[in-house]
Amino acid sequence: MITKDSDIVKKIFYLLDAGIVHGYDSFKYVAEVCEGYIEEELTVELNGVEQTDADTNFNGAVLYSLIEDLKASSLERGENWKSFVISYERGGEVKTNFIY
């Protein structure tokens, strides 16, 4: 991942982090980029309970725009990932995986 991609991933992380309303111990965000739309799933764990319907208050349009920027950046380098995952556990490091 190049610096430009790293900067975009950081923006996505900060948007998700700030937008999880009731806090979390860990979260995993999966985004699959399809033709003309994005399928996504956010799994939040708090006090040992996982949920996929956590209250959020981030701007979805901004998130989608960042994801499309990330995809466009990778396509410029000839990389064509289909989806990516951001996972984070409090006190740990942010992990990003691309699925080709």
Coordinates of C-alpha atoms in Angstrom, one line a residue:
M1 CA 0.0 0.0 0.0
I2 CA 1.4 3.4 -1.0
T3 CA 1.3 6.6 1.0
K4 CA -1.8 7.9 -0.8
D5 CA -3.7 4.7 0.0
S6 CA -2.5 4.8 3.6
D7 CA -3.9 8.3 4.0
I8 CA -7.2 7.3 2.6
V9 CA -7.4 4.2 4.9
K10 CA -6.6 6.5 7.8
K11 CA -9.5 8.8 6.9
I12 CA -11.9 5.8 6.6
F13 CA -10.7 4.5 10.0
Y14 CA -11.2 7.9 11.7
L15 CA -14.7 8.2 10.1
L16 CA -15.7 4.8 11.4
D17 CA -14.1 5.2 14.8
A18 CA -15.8 8.5 15.5
G19 CA -19.1 7.3 14.1
I20 CA -19.8 4.3 16.3
V21 CA -22.2 5.9 18.7
H22 CA -22.1 3.7 21.8
G23 CA -18.4 2.9 21.7
Y24 CA -16.7 -0.4 21.1
D25 CA -14.0 -2.8 22.2
S26 CA -13.3 -3.8 18.6
F27 CA -14.8 -3.5 15.2
K28 CA -14.4 -5.0 11.7
Y29 CA -15.6 -3.2 8.6
V30 CA -15.9 -5.0 5.3
A31 CA -16.6 -3.2 2.0
E32 CA -17.1 -5.0 -1.3
V33 CA -16.9 -2.7 -4.3
C34 CA -19.3 -3.8 -7.0
E35 CA -20.3 -2.2 -10.3
G36 CA -22.1 1.0 -9.3
Y37 CA -22.5 0.2 -5.6
I38 CA -20.8 -0.9 -2.5
E39 CA -21.9 -3.7 -0.1
E40 CA -20.7 -3.2 3.4
E41 CA -20.9 -4.7 6.9
L42 CA -19.8 -3.2 10.2
T43 CA -19.4 -5.6 13.1
V44 CA -18.9 -4.0 16.5
E45 CA -18.0 -5.8 19.7
L46 CA -18.7 -4.2 23.1
N47 CA -18.4 -6.0 26.4
G48 CA -18.1 -9.4 24.6
V49 CA -21.3 -8.9 22.6
E50 CA -21.0 -8.6 18.8
Q51 CA -23.5 -6.8 16.7
T52 CA -23.9 -5.9 13.1
D53 CA -26.6 -3.3 13.6
A54 CA -24.7 -0.8 15.8
D55 CA -25.8 2.8 15.9
T56 CA -23.6 5.0 13.8
N57 CA -23.6 8.6 12.8
F58 CA -21.0 9.0 10.1
N59 CA -21.7 10.4 6.7
G60 CA -22.2 7.5 4.3
A61 CA -21.6 9.6 1.2
V62 CA -18.2 10.6 2.6
L63 CA -17.4 7.0 3.4
Y64 CA -18.4 5.8 -0.1
S65 CA -16.4 8.6 -1.7
L66 CA -13.3 7.6 0.3
I67 CA -13.7 3.9 -0.7
E68 CA -14.1 4.8 -4.3
D69 CA -10.9 7.0 -4.0
L70 CA -9.1 4.0 -2.5
K71 CA -10.3 1.7 -5.3
A72 CA -9.3 4.3 -8.0
S73 CA -5.9 4.7 -6.5
S74 CA -5.2 0.9 -6.6
L75 CA -6.5 0.6 -10.2
E76 CA -4.0 3.3 -11.3
R77 CA -1.3 0.9 -10.1
G78 CA -3.0 -2.1 -11.8
E79 CA -4.3 -3.6 -8.6
N80 CA -7.9 -4.7 -8.8
W81 CA -9.1 -5.8 -5.3
K82 CA -12.7 -6.7 -4.9
S83 CA -13.1 -5.9 -1.2
F84 CA -11.2 -4.8 1.8
V85 CA -11.4 -5.2 5.5
I86 CA -10.4 -2.8 8.3
S87 CA -10.3 -4.3 11.8
Y88 CA -9.3 -2.7 15.0
E89 CA -9.2 -3.7 18.7
R90 CA -8.7 -1.0 21.3
G91 CA -5.1 -0.6 22.2
G92 CA -4.0 -2.5 19.1
E93 CA -3.1 -1.5 15.6
V94 CA -5.4 -0.9 12.7
K95 CA -5.3 -3.9 10.2
T96 CA -6.2 -3.6 6.6
N97 CA -6.6 -6.5 4.2
F98 CA -7.4 -6.5 0.6
I99 CA -9.2 -9.4 -1.1
Y100 CA -8.4 -9.9 -4.8

